[in-house]
Amino acid sequence: KGFRFPDHLKKEIELAKKKQYRILTFFDSEYPPLLHHIPDPPPYIYVKGCLKHTDQSVAVVGSRNASGYGKSMAMRLSRDLASLGLNIVSGMARGIDTAAHIGAISAKGQTIAVLGSGLGVIYPPENRRLYDEISENGAVISEFPIAEGPNAYNFPARNRIISGMTLGTLVVEATQRSGSLITARLAGEQGREVFAV
């Protein structure tokens, strides 16, 4: 009888085609090369947009409730790094992440958002326009099924991709118990650089 593709996987692949998302596996040439070197790389990722030169990327992460100073620093540093040809990777969250993506786009650079939800669930919802801008100036990626919501346990998993696909992580205004510090710790464990403002 041979192998039968499970129905839920068929539906997921059809939905990805319909929404024009690509599914990249660990073995695809466009799969971020630095992810090959972390202990637990995602076997595949969903992509909306275009991944180019992802081996030249820096993560910029930080507080959701950032100060004006923090947001302006994140925006400025991301703009400067993007203008030097580096990709800016962040999580599209409120605060520092949003500022980092906007800074990269303002320099006409590439930026990549790694979501803690599926590509079909934009979180936070007010970043819908930013989601579209990021996918036009880089890519939005996720390892989660398309319709998966932003469940709390998704974010630590998402953070290992942010740190794992980049040369280093810049943390701006992280609180003591925050996802940003998890990302910084993961970057250290993955042998990557960690910077802080």
mmCIF file with all atom_site columns, C-alpha atoms in Angstrom:
data_model
loop_
_atom_site.group_PDB
_atom_site.id
_atom_site.type_symbol
_atom_site.label_atom_id
_atom_site.label_alt_id
_atom_site.label_comp_id
_atom_site.label_asym_id
_atom_site.label_entity_id
_atom_site.label_seq_id
_atom_site.pdbx_PDB_ins_code
_atom_site.Cartn_x
_atom_site.Cartn_y
_atom_site.Cartn_z
_atom_site.occupancy
_atom_site.B_iso_or_equiv
_atom_site.pdbx_formal_charge
_atom_site.auth_seq_id
_atom_site.auth_comp_id
_atom_site.auth_asym_id
_atom_site.auth_atom_id
_atom_site.pdbx_PDB_model_num
ATOM 1   C CA . LYS A 1 1   ? 0.000  0.000  0.000  1.00 0.00 ? 1   LYS A CA 1
ATOM 2   C CA . GLY A 1 2   ? 2.918  2.373  0.625  1.00 0.00 ? 2   GLY A CA 1
ATOM 3   C CA . PHE A 1 3   ? 3.054  5.593  2.594  1.00 0.00 ? 3   PHE A CA 1
ATOM 4   C CA . ARG A 1 4   ? -0.066 7.762  2.871  1.00 0.00 ? 4   ARG A CA 1
ATOM 5   C CA . PHE A 1 5   ? 0.420  11.427 3.668  1.00 0.00 ? 5   PHE A CA 1
ATOM 6   C CA . PRO A 1 6   ? -1.666 12.271 6.791  1.00 0.00 ? 6   PRO A CA 1
ATOM 7   C CA . ASP A 1 7   ? -4.704 14.440 5.971  1.00 0.00 ? 7   ASP A CA 1
ATOM 8   C CA . HIS A 1 8   ? -3.769 17.210 8.439  1.00 0.00 ? 8   HIS A CA 1
ATOM 9   C CA . LEU A 1 9   ? -0.380 17.602 6.700  1.00 0.00 ? 9   LEU A CA 1
ATOM 10  C CA . LYS A 1 10  ? -2.014 17.689 3.268  1.00 0.00 ? 10  LYS A CA 1
ATOM 11  C CA . LYS A 1 11  ? -4.354 20.449 4.503  1.00 0.00 ? 11  LYS A CA 1
ATOM 12  C CA . GLU A 1 12  ? -1.428 22.417 5.981  1.00 0.00 ? 12  GLU A CA 1
ATOM 13  C CA . ILE A 1 13  ? 0.548  22.211 2.715  1.00 0.00 ? 13  ILE A CA 1
ATOM 14  C CA . GLU A 1 14  ? -2.510 23.250 0.678  1.00 0.00 ? 14  GLU A CA 1
ATOM 15  C CA . LEU A 1 15  ? -3.120 26.211 3.025  1.00 0.00 ? 15  LEU A CA 1
ATOM 16  C CA . ALA A 1 16  ? 0.544  27.274 2.709  1.00 0.00 ? 16  ALA A CA 1
ATOM 17  C CA . LYS A 1 17  ? 0.254  27.160 -1.119 1.00 0.00 ? 17  LYS A CA 1
ATOM 18  C CA . LYS A 1 18  ? -2.989 29.124 -1.059 1.00 0.00 ? 18  LYS A CA 1
ATOM 19  C CA . LYS A 1 19  ? -1.475 31.847 1.153  1.00 0.00 ? 19  LYS A CA 1
ATOM 20  C CA . GLN A 1 20  ? 1.789  31.786 -0.847 1.00 0.00 ? 20  GLN A CA 1
ATOM 21  C CA . TYR A 1 21  ? 3.917  30.760 2.136  1.00 0.00 ? 21  TYR A CA 1
ATOM 22  C CA . ARG A 1 22  ? 6.913  28.581 1.403  1.00 0.00 ? 22  ARG A CA 1
ATOM 23  C CA . ILE A 1 23  ? 7.991  25.692 3.599  1.00 0.00 ? 23  ILE A CA 1
ATOM 24  C CA . LEU A 1 24  ? 11.771 25.368 3.824  1.00 0.00 ? 24  LEU A CA 1
ATOM 25  C CA . THR A 1 25  ? 13.305 22.230 5.262  1.00 0.00 ? 25  THR A CA 1
ATOM 26  C CA . PHE A 1 26  ? 16.637 21.896 7.059  1.00 0.00 ? 26  PHE A CA 1
ATOM 27  C CA . PHE A 1 27  ? 18.142 20.724 3.746  1.00 0.00 ? 27  PHE A CA 1
ATOM 28  C CA . ASP A 1 28  ? 16.962 23.624 1.550  1.00 0.00 ? 28  ASP A CA 1
ATOM 29  C CA . SER A 1 29  ? 19.662 26.029 0.343  1.00 0.00 ? 29  SER A CA 1
ATOM 30  C CA . GLU A 1 30  ? 17.653 29.041 1.573  1.00 0.00 ? 30  GLU A CA 1
ATOM 31  C CA . TYR A 1 31  ? 17.305 27.624 5.111  1.00 0.00 ? 31  TYR A CA 1
ATOM 32  C CA . PRO A 1 32  ? 19.279 29.991 7.426  1.00 0.00 ? 32  PRO A CA 1
ATOM 33  C CA . PRO A 1 33  ? 22.756 28.387 7.515  1.00 0.00 ? 33  PRO A CA 1
ATOM 34  C CA . LEU A 1 34  ? 23.605 29.406 11.089 1.00 0.00 ? 34  LEU A CA 1
ATOM 35  C CA . LEU A 1 35  ? 20.612 27.382 12.338 1.00 0.00 ? 35  LEU A CA 1
ATOM 36  C CA . HIS A 1 36  ? 22.445 24.224 11.241 1.00 0.00 ? 36  HIS A CA 1
ATOM 37  C CA . HIS A 1 37  ? 24.852 24.772 14.145 1.00 0.00 ? 37  HIS A CA 1
ATOM 38  C CA . ILE A 1 38  ? 22.404 24.966 17.068 1.00 0.00 ? 38  ILE A CA 1
ATOM 39  C CA . PRO A 1 39  ? 21.481 21.860 19.107 1.00 0.00 ? 39  PRO A CA 1
ATOM 40  C CA . ASP A 1 40  ? 17.750 21.924 18.248 1.00 0.00 ? 40  ASP A CA 1
ATOM 41  C CA . PRO A 1 41  ? 17.166 23.540 14.819 1.00 0.00 ? 41  PRO A CA 1
ATOM 42  C CA . PRO A 1 42  ? 13.600 23.490 13.488 1.00 0.00 ? 42  PRO A CA 1
ATOM 43  C CA . PRO A 1 43  ? 13.298 20.713 10.858 1.00 0.00 ? 43  PRO A CA 1
ATOM 44  C CA . TYR A 1 44  ? 11.323 23.143 8.673  1.00 0.00 ? 44  TYR A CA 1
ATOM 45  C CA . ILE A 1 45  ? 10.130 26.745 8.728  1.00 0.00 ? 45  ILE A CA 1
ATOM 46  C CA . TYR A 1 46  ? 7.286  28.588 7.044  1.00 0.00 ? 46  TYR A CA 1
ATOM 47  C CA . VAL A 1 47  ? 8.409  31.681 5.134  1.00 0.00 ? 47  VAL A CA 1
ATOM 48  C CA . LYS A 1 48  ? 6.538  34.697 3.770  1.00 0.00 ? 48  LYS A CA 1
ATOM 49  C CA . GLY A 1 49  ? 8.972  36.855 1.818  1.00 0.00 ? 49  GLY A CA 1
ATOM 50  C CA . CYS A 1 50  ? 12.573 36.309 0.820  1.00 0.00 ? 50  CYS A CA 1
ATOM 51  C CA . LEU A 1 51  ? 15.538 35.107 2.887  1.00 0.00 ? 51  LEU A CA 1
ATOM 52  C CA . LYS A 1 52  ? 18.866 36.402 1.550  1.00 0.00 ? 52  LYS A CA 1
ATOM 53  C CA . HIS A 1 53  ? 22.345 36.496 3.131  1.00 0.00 ? 53  HIS A CA 1
ATOM 54  C CA . THR A 1 54  ? 20.919 35.338 6.465  1.00 0.00 ? 54  THR A CA 1
ATOM 55  C CA . ASP A 1 55  ? 24.434 34.388 7.585  1.00 0.00 ? 55  ASP A CA 1
ATOM 56  C CA . GLN A 1 56  ? 25.033 38.158 7.928  1.00 0.00 ? 56  GLN A CA 1
ATOM 57  C CA . SER A 1 57  ? 22.358 38.835 10.563 1.00 0.00 ? 57  SER A CA 1
ATOM 58  C CA . VAL A 1 58  ? 22.143 40.446 14.004 1.00 0.00 ? 58  VAL A CA 1
ATOM 59  C CA . ALA A 1 59  ? 19.252 40.007 16.441 1.00 0.00 ? 59  ALA A CA 1
ATOM 60  C CA . VAL A 1 60  ? 17.840 43.092 18.167 1.00 0.00 ? 60  VAL A CA 1
ATOM 61  C CA . VAL A 1 61  ? 15.469 42.294 21.043 1.00 0.00 ? 61  VAL A CA 1
ATOM 62  C CA . GLY A 1 62  ? 14.224 43.963 24.211 1.00 0.00 ? 62  GLY A CA 1
ATOM 63  C CA . SER A 1 63  ? 11.387 45.176 26.358 1.00 0.00 ? 63  SER A CA 1
ATOM 64  C CA . ARG A 1 64  ? 7.797  45.332 25.141 1.00 0.00 ? 64  ARG A CA 1
ATOM 65  C CA . ASN A 1 65  ? 7.289  48.306 27.491 1.00 0.00 ? 65  ASN A CA 1
ATOM 66  C CA . ALA A 1 66  ? 10.377 50.174 26.342 1.00 0.00 ? 66  ALA A CA 1
ATOM 67  C CA . SER A 1 67  ? 11.130 53.816 27.104 1.00 0.00 ? 67  SER A CA 1
ATOM 68  C CA . GLY A 1 68  ? 11.276 56.400 24.328 1.00 0.00 ? 68  GLY A CA 1
ATOM 69  C CA . TYR A 1 69  ? 15.075 56.321 24.674 1.00 0.00 ? 69  TYR A CA 1
ATOM 70  C CA . GLY A 1 70  ? 15.166 52.525 24.311 1.00 0.00 ? 70  GLY A CA 1
ATOM 71  C CA . LYS A 1 71  ? 12.989 52.566 21.212 1.00 0.00 ? 71  LYS A CA 1
ATOM 72  C CA . SER A 1 72  ? 14.991 55.361 19.571 1.00 0.00 ? 72  SER A CA 1
ATOM 73  C CA . MET A 1 73  ? 18.285 53.522 20.308 1.00 0.00 ? 73  MET A CA 1
ATOM 74  C CA . ALA A 1 74  ? 16.908 50.259 18.899 1.00 0.00 ? 74  ALA A CA 1
ATOM 75  C CA . MET A 1 75  ? 15.678 52.064 15.797 1.00 0.00 ? 75  MET A CA 1
ATOM 76  C CA . ARG A 1 76  ? 18.944 53.955 15.283 1.00 0.00 ? 76  ARG A CA 1
ATOM 77  C CA . LEU A 1 77  ? 21.229 50.961 15.849 1.00 0.00 ? 77  LEU A CA 1
ATOM 78  C CA . SER A 1 78  ? 19.090 48.769 13.574 1.00 0.00 ? 78  SER A CA 1
ATOM 79  C CA . ARG A 1 79  ? 19.104 51.447 10.871 1.00 0.00 ? 79  ARG A CA 1
ATOM 80  C CA . ASP A 1 80  ? 22.907 51.789 11.113 1.00 0.00 ? 80  ASP A CA 1
ATOM 81  C CA . LEU A 1 81  ? 23.525 48.019 11.111 1.00 0.00 ? 81  LEU A CA 1
ATOM 82  C CA . ALA A 1 82  ? 21.120 47.524 8.185  1.00 0.00 ? 82  ALA A CA 1
ATOM 83  C CA . SER A 1 83  ? 22.841 50.293 6.210  1.00 0.00 ? 83  SER A CA 1
ATOM 84  C CA . LEU A 1 84  ? 26.101 48.324 6.638  1.00 0.00 ? 84  LEU A CA 1
ATOM 85  C CA . GLY A 1 85  ? 24.424 45.341 4.965  1.00 0.00 ? 85  GLY A CA 1
ATOM 86  C CA . LEU A 1 86  ? 23.460 43.306 8.037  1.00 0.00 ? 86  LEU A CA 1
ATOM 87  C CA . ASN A 1 87  ? 20.018 41.733 8.333  1.00 0.00 ? 87  ASN A CA 1
ATOM 88  C CA . ILE A 1 88  ? 18.074 42.703 11.449 1.00 0.00 ? 88  ILE A CA 1
ATOM 89  C CA . VAL A 1 89  ? 16.250 39.790 13.075 1.00 0.00 ? 89  VAL A CA 1
ATOM 90  C CA . SER A 1 90  ? 13.641 40.310 15.786 1.00 0.00 ? 90  SER A CA 1
ATOM 91  C CA . GLY A 1 91  ? 10.307 38.972 17.016 1.00 0.00 ? 91  GLY A CA 1
ATOM 92  C CA . MET A 1 92  ? 7.792  41.625 15.838 1.00 0.00 ? 92  MET A CA 1
ATOM 93  C CA . ALA A 1 93  ? 6.629  42.171 19.433 1.00 0.00 ? 93  ALA A CA 1
ATOM 94  C CA . ARG A 1 94  ? 5.598  45.597 20.745 1.00 0.00 ? 94  ARG A CA 1
ATOM 95  C CA . GLY A 1 95  ? 8.360  47.958 21.881 1.00 0.00 ? 95  GLY A CA 1
ATOM 96  C CA . ILE A 1 96  ? 11.992 47.233 20.978 1.00 0.00 ? 96  ILE A CA 1
ATOM 97  C CA . ASP A 1 97  ? 11.241 44.531 18.371 1.00 0.00 ? 97  ASP A CA 1
ATOM 98  C CA . THR A 1 98  ? 8.915  46.849 16.435 1.00 0.00 ? 98  THR A CA 1
ATOM 99  C CA . ALA A 1 99  ? 11.481 49.691 16.612 1.00 0.00 ? 99  ALA A CA 1
ATOM 100 C CA . ALA A 1 100 ? 14.230 47.351 15.331 1.00 0.00 ? 100 ALA A CA 1
ATOM 101 C CA . HIS A 1 101 ? 12.201 46.265 12.290 1.00 0.00 ? 101 HIS A CA 1
ATOM 102 C CA . ILE A 1 102 ? 11.200 49.873 11.497 1.00 0.00 ? 102 ILE A CA 1
ATOM 103 C CA . GLY A 1 103 ? 14.835 51.012 11.787 1.00 0.00 ? 103 GLY A CA 1
ATOM 104 C CA . ALA A 1 104 ? 16.012 48.347 9.323  1.00 0.00 ? 104 ALA A CA 1
ATOM 105 C CA . ILE A 1 105 ? 13.217 49.161 6.845  1.00 0.00 ? 105 ILE A CA 1
ATOM 106 C CA . SER A 1 106 ? 14.035 52.891 7.057  1.00 0.00 ? 106 SER A CA 1
ATOM 107 C CA . ALA A 1 107 ? 17.593 52.065 5.871  1.00 0.00 ? 107 ALA A CA 1
ATOM 108 C CA . LYS A 1 108 ? 16.135 50.008 2.998  1.00 0.00 ? 108 LYS A CA 1
ATOM 109 C CA . GLY A 1 109 ? 17.735 46.988 4.652  1.00 0.00 ? 109 GLY A CA 1
ATOM 110 C CA . GLN A 1 110 ? 16.492 43.459 5.054  1.00 0.00 ? 110 GLN A CA 1
ATOM 111 C CA . THR A 1 111 ? 14.698 42.529 8.255  1.00 0.00 ? 111 THR A CA 1
ATOM 112 C CA . ILE A 1 112 ? 13.363 39.175 9.409  1.00 0.00 ? 112 ILE A CA 1
ATOM 113 C CA . ALA A 1 113 ? 10.571 38.627 11.952 1.00 0.00 ? 113 ALA A CA 1
ATOM 114 C CA . VAL A 1 114 ? 10.472 35.289 13.769 1.00 0.00 ? 114 VAL A CA 1
ATOM 115 C CA . LEU A 1 115 ? 6.946  34.783 15.101 1.00 0.00 ? 115 LEU A CA 1
ATOM 116 C CA . GLY A 1 116 ? 5.748  33.018 18.245 1.00 0.00 ? 116 GLY A CA 1
ATOM 117 C CA . SER A 1 117 ? 2.569  32.129 16.343 1.00 0.00 ? 117 SER A CA 1
ATOM 118 C CA . GLY A 1 118 ? 1.809  30.681 12.924 1.00 0.00 ? 118 GLY A CA 1
ATOM 119 C CA . LEU A 1 119 ? 2.151  32.963 9.886  1.00 0.00 ? 119 LEU A CA 1
ATOM 120 C CA . GLY A 1 120 ? -1.640 33.171 9.640  1.00 0.00 ? 120 GLY A CA 1
ATOM 121 C CA . VAL A 1 121 ? -1.962 34.769 13.104 1.00 0.00 ? 121 VAL A CA 1
ATOM 122 C CA . ILE A 1 122 ? -0.509 38.270 13.294 1.00 0.00 ? 122 ILE A CA 1
ATOM 123 C CA . TYR A 1 123 ? 0.474  39.131 16.872 1.00 0.00 ? 123 TYR A CA 1
ATOM 124 C CA . PRO A 1 124 ? 0.269  41.788 18.157 1.00 0.00 ? 124 PRO A CA 1
ATOM 125 C CA . PRO A 1 125 ? -2.655 42.616 15.822 1.00 0.00 ? 125 PRO A CA 1
ATOM 126 C CA . GLU A 1 126 ? -1.656 46.303 15.526 1.00 0.00 ? 126 GLU A CA 1
ATOM 127 C CA . ASN A 1 127 ? 1.495  45.170 13.683 1.00 0.00 ? 127 ASN A CA 1
ATOM 128 C CA . ARG A 1 128 ? -0.454 43.973 10.619 1.00 0.00 ? 128 ARG A CA 1
ATOM 129 C CA . ARG A 1 129 ? 1.003  46.705 8.396  1.00 0.00 ? 129 ARG A CA 1
ATOM 130 C CA . LEU A 1 130 ? 4.495  46.087 9.770  1.00 0.00 ? 130 LEU A CA 1
ATOM 131 C CA . TYR A 1 131 ? 4.050  42.352 9.018  1.00 0.00 ? 131 TYR A CA 1
ATOM 132 C CA . ASP A 1 132 ? 3.396  43.239 5.356  1.00 0.00 ? 132 ASP A CA 1
ATOM 133 C CA . GLU A 1 133 ? 6.331  45.681 5.228  1.00 0.00 ? 133 GLU A CA 1
ATOM 134 C CA . ILE A 1 134 ? 8.700  43.104 6.750  1.00 0.00 ? 134 ILE A CA 1
ATOM 135 C CA . SER A 1 135 ? 7.650  40.435 4.238  1.00 0.00 ? 135 SER A CA 1
ATOM 136 C CA . GLU A 1 136 ? 8.312  42.932 1.417  1.00 0.00 ? 136 GLU A CA 1
ATOM 137 C CA . ASN A 1 137 ? 11.740 43.924 2.861  1.00 0.00 ? 137 ASN A CA 1
ATOM 138 C CA . GLY A 1 138 ? 12.881 40.482 3.966  1.00 0.00 ? 138 GLY A CA 1
ATOM 139 C CA . ALA A 1 139 ? 10.760 37.769 5.518  1.00 0.00 ? 139 ALA A CA 1
ATOM 140 C CA . VAL A 1 140 ? 8.392  36.720 8.253  1.00 0.00 ? 140 VAL A CA 1
ATOM 141 C CA . ILE A 1 141 ? 9.126  33.176 9.437  1.00 0.00 ? 141 ILE A CA 1
ATOM 142 C CA . SER A 1 142 ? 7.715  30.660 11.907 1.00 0.00 ? 142 SER A CA 1
ATOM 143 C CA . GLU A 1 143 ? 8.146  27.022 12.829 1.00 0.00 ? 143 GLU A CA 1
ATOM 144 C CA . PHE A 1 144 ? 4.537  26.782 14.061 1.00 0.00 ? 144 PHE A CA 1
ATOM 145 C CA . PRO A 1 145 ? 1.488  25.581 12.102 1.00 0.00 ? 145 PRO A CA 1
ATOM 146 C CA . ILE A 1 146 ? -0.150 28.384 10.087 1.00 0.00 ? 146 ILE A CA 1
ATOM 147 C CA . ALA A 1 147 ? -3.217 28.801 12.333 1.00 0.00 ? 147 ALA A CA 1
ATOM 148 C CA . GLU A 1 148 ? -1.362 28.434 15.682 1.00 0.00 ? 148 GLU A CA 1
ATOM 149 C CA . GLY A 1 149 ? -2.001 31.296 18.106 1.00 0.00 ? 149 GLY A CA 1
ATOM 150 C CA . PRO A 1 150 ? 0.624  33.122 20.201 1.00 0.00 ? 150 PRO A CA 1
ATOM 151 C CA . ASN A 1 151 ? 0.747  30.575 23.035 1.00 0.00 ? 151 ASN A CA 1
ATOM 152 C CA . ALA A 1 152 ? 3.082  31.501 25.920 1.00 0.00 ? 152 ALA A CA 1
ATOM 153 C CA . TYR A 1 153 ? 5.169  28.325 25.534 1.00 0.00 ? 153 TYR A CA 1
ATOM 154 C CA . ASN A 1 154 ? 5.907  29.156 21.855 1.00 0.00 ? 154 ASN A CA 1
ATOM 155 C CA . PHE A 1 155 ? 8.032  32.194 22.690 1.00 0.00 ? 155 PHE A CA 1
ATOM 156 C CA . PRO A 1 156 ? 11.054 30.537 24.378 1.00 0.00 ? 156 PRO A CA 1
ATOM 157 C CA . ALA A 1 157 ? 11.166 28.100 21.409 1.00 0.00 ? 157 ALA A CA 1
ATOM 158 C CA . ARG A 1 158 ? 10.923 31.024 18.977 1.00 0.00 ? 158 ARG A CA 1
ATOM 159 C CA . ASN A 1 159 ? 13.781 32.815 20.803 1.00 0.00 ? 159 ASN A CA 1
ATOM 160 C CA . ARG A 1 160 ? 16.276 30.016 20.055 1.00 0.00 ? 160 ARG A CA 1
ATOM 161 C CA . ILE A 1 161 ? 15.660 30.672 16.330 1.00 0.00 ? 161 ILE A CA 1
ATOM 162 C CA . ILE A 1 162 ? 16.200 34.438 16.728 1.00 0.00 ? 162 ILE A CA 1
ATOM 163 C CA . SER A 1 163 ? 19.559 33.896 18.461 1.00 0.00 ? 163 SER A CA 1
ATOM 164 C CA . GLY A 1 164 ? 20.428 30.790 16.443 1.00 0.00 ? 164 GLY A CA 1
ATOM 165 C CA . MET A 1 165 ? 20.125 32.359 12.977 1.00 0.00 ? 165 MET A CA 1
ATOM 166 C CA . THR A 1 166 ? 22.257 35.410 13.892 1.00 0.00 ? 166 THR A CA 1
ATOM 167 C CA . LEU A 1 167 ? 25.922 36.220 14.533 1.00 0.00 ? 167 LEU A CA 1
ATOM 168 C CA . GLY A 1 168 ? 25.007 38.028 17.752 1.00 0.00 ? 168 GLY A CA 1
ATOM 169 C CA . THR A 1 169 ? 22.143 39.381 19.841 1.00 0.00 ? 169 THR A CA 1
ATOM 170 C CA . LEU A 1 170 ? 21.765 43.011 20.906 1.00 0.00 ? 170 LEU A CA 1
ATOM 171 C CA . VAL A 1 171 ? 19.516 43.426 23.966 1.00 0.00 ? 171 VAL A CA 1
ATOM 172 C CA . VAL A 1 172 ? 17.909 46.830 24.591 1.00 0.00 ? 172 VAL A CA 1
ATOM 173 C CA . GLU A 1 173 ? 16.165 47.446 27.953 1.00 0.00 ? 173 GLU A CA 1
ATOM 174 C CA . ALA A 1 174 ? 15.266 43.905 28.984 1.00 0.00 ? 174 ALA A CA 1
ATOM 175 C CA . THR A 1 175 ? 13.543 43.320 32.312 1.00 0.00 ? 175 THR A CA 1
ATOM 176 C CA . GLN A 1 176 ? 14.956 40.780 34.778 1.00 0.00 ? 176 GLN A CA 1
ATOM 177 C CA . ARG A 1 177 ? 12.537 37.967 33.865 1.00 0.00 ? 177 ARG A CA 1
ATOM 178 C CA . SER A 1 178 ? 12.049 38.477 30.141 1.00 0.00 ? 178 SER A CA 1
ATOM 179 C CA . GLY A 1 179 ? 12.125 36.626 26.858 1.00 0.00 ? 179 GLY A CA 1
ATOM 180 C CA . SER A 1 180 ? 14.923 38.949 25.747 1.00 0.00 ? 180 SER A CA 1
ATOM 181 C CA . LEU A 1 181 ? 17.217 37.630 28.475 1.00 0.00 ? 181 LEU A CA 1
ATOM 182 C CA . ILE A 1 182 ? 16.281 34.074 27.472 1.00 0.00 ? 182 ILE A CA 1
ATOM 183 C CA . THR A 1 183 ? 17.362 35.001 23.923 1.00 0.00 ? 183 THR A CA 1
ATOM 184 C CA . ALA A 1 184 ? 20.637 36.464 25.260 1.00 0.00 ? 184 ALA A CA 1
ATOM 185 C CA . ARG A 1 185 ? 21.300 33.335 27.354 1.00 0.00 ? 185 ARG A CA 1
ATOM 186 C CA . LEU A 1 186 ? 20.585 31.103 24.333 1.00 0.00 ? 186 LEU A CA 1
ATOM 187 C CA . ALA A 1 187 ? 22.925 33.220 22.184 1.00 0.00 ? 187 ALA A CA 1
ATOM 188 C CA . GLY A 1 188 ? 25.686 32.669 24.756 1.00 0.00 ? 188 GLY A CA 1
ATOM 189 C CA . GLU A 1 189 ? 24.999 28.919 24.859 1.00 0.00 ? 189 GLU A CA 1
ATOM 190 C CA . GLN A 1 190 ? 25.061 28.811 21.044 1.00 0.00 ? 190 GLN A CA 1
ATOM 191 C CA . GLY A 1 191 ? 28.499 30.481 21.046 1.00 0.00 ? 191 GLY A CA 1
ATOM 192 C CA . ARG A 1 192 ? 27.207 33.767 19.595 1.00 0.00 ? 192 ARG A CA 1
ATOM 193 C CA . GLU A 1 193 ? 28.012 37.350 20.614 1.00 0.00 ? 193 GLU A CA 1
ATOM 194 C CA . VAL A 1 194 ? 25.796 39.189 23.134 1.00 0.00 ? 194 VAL A CA 1
ATOM 195 C CA . PHE A 1 195 ? 25.600 42.998 23.266 1.00 0.00 ? 195 PHE A CA 1
ATOM 196 C CA . ALA A 1 196 ? 23.517 45.274 25.479 1.00 0.00 ? 196 ALA A CA 1
ATOM 197 C CA . VAL A 1 197 ? 22.244 48.863 25.661 1.00 0.00 ? 197 VAL A CA 1
#
